[in-house]
Amino acid sequence: MKTKHLFSALLLTSCSLTLFTSCNGDSVDTVKAIESNYDNQDKTIALVGEFDAPSFTFSSGKSKTMEMNFVVKSHAFSSEKFTVINVILPVGTEKNSVLFDIPADQKNYTLKNFYVFDDNGEKINLDSHTTFKMKGTVRYSELEKPENEREKDNFNYKITDVSFVKN
């Protein structure tokens, strides 16, 4: 009987630890902040989540960068997602880059067509849904305009100088 209770307690503790270590509230708070104010202009932010393919991509073969999406959740079991758009990655096979590999006769793309090379140079297919720790600098396009031409509610941004590792 004691063994049964001990096993139950260990299982409950293990599940609780997994849930709490999977919490990602800081990333969600950061995403909400960058989408609602300019406080993060030229600041480096850190997020934990998954890269996702952009909703549209056009590659002429001359593009040196690609705008990727990065998805964060409040915790591992959450269905609520927050998508960070315009995460600018260099195209190629160097560290912290993205490679878009699609046959010429293929019309549609999926995550299977995207690979990233993390800060360690490891090649990872995005279809594996790997979680990454990403850092990058936030820049708001509206703040590049003269002050009298700015829209105070336009929080369009790009995240540049991106580095990431598997979490």
mmCIF file of N, CA and C in Angstrom, residues 11-12 54 91 114 146:
data_model
loop_
_atom_site.group_PDB
_atom_site.id
_atom_site.type_symbol
_atom_site.label_atom_id
_atom_site.label_comp_id
_atom_site.label_asym_id
_atom_site.label_seq_id
_atom_site.Cartn_x
_atom_site.Cartn_y
_atom_site.Cartn_z
ATOM 1 N N LEU A 11 4.620 10.456 -9.150
ATOM 2 C CA LEU A 11 4.022 10.775 -10.442
ATOM 3 C C LEU A 11 3.430 12.183 -10.428
ATOM 4 N N LEU A 12 2.722 12.517 -9.355
ATOM 5 C CA LEU A 12 2.128 13.845 -9.227
ATOM 6 C C LEU A 12 3.218 14.920 -9.170
ATOM 7 N N PRO A 54 6.672 31.622 -42.453
ATOM 8 C CA PRO A 54 5.910 32.848 -42.693
ATOM 9 C C PRO A 54 4.637 32.501 -43.465
ATOM 10 N N VAL A 91 19.398 34.194 -44.816
ATOM 11 C CA VAL A 91 19.202 32.963 -45.570
ATOM 12 C C VAL A 91 20.561 32.321 -45.793
ATOM 13 N N PHE A 114 11.583 23.995 -44.434
ATOM 14 C CA PHE A 114 12.389 24.979 -43.722
ATOM 15 C C PHE A 114 13.352 24.305 -42.761
ATOM 16 N N PRO A 146 9.619 60.866 -39.056
ATOM 17 C CA PRO A 146 9.650 62.085 -38.237
ATOM 18 C C PRO A 146 8.503 62.054 -37.222
#
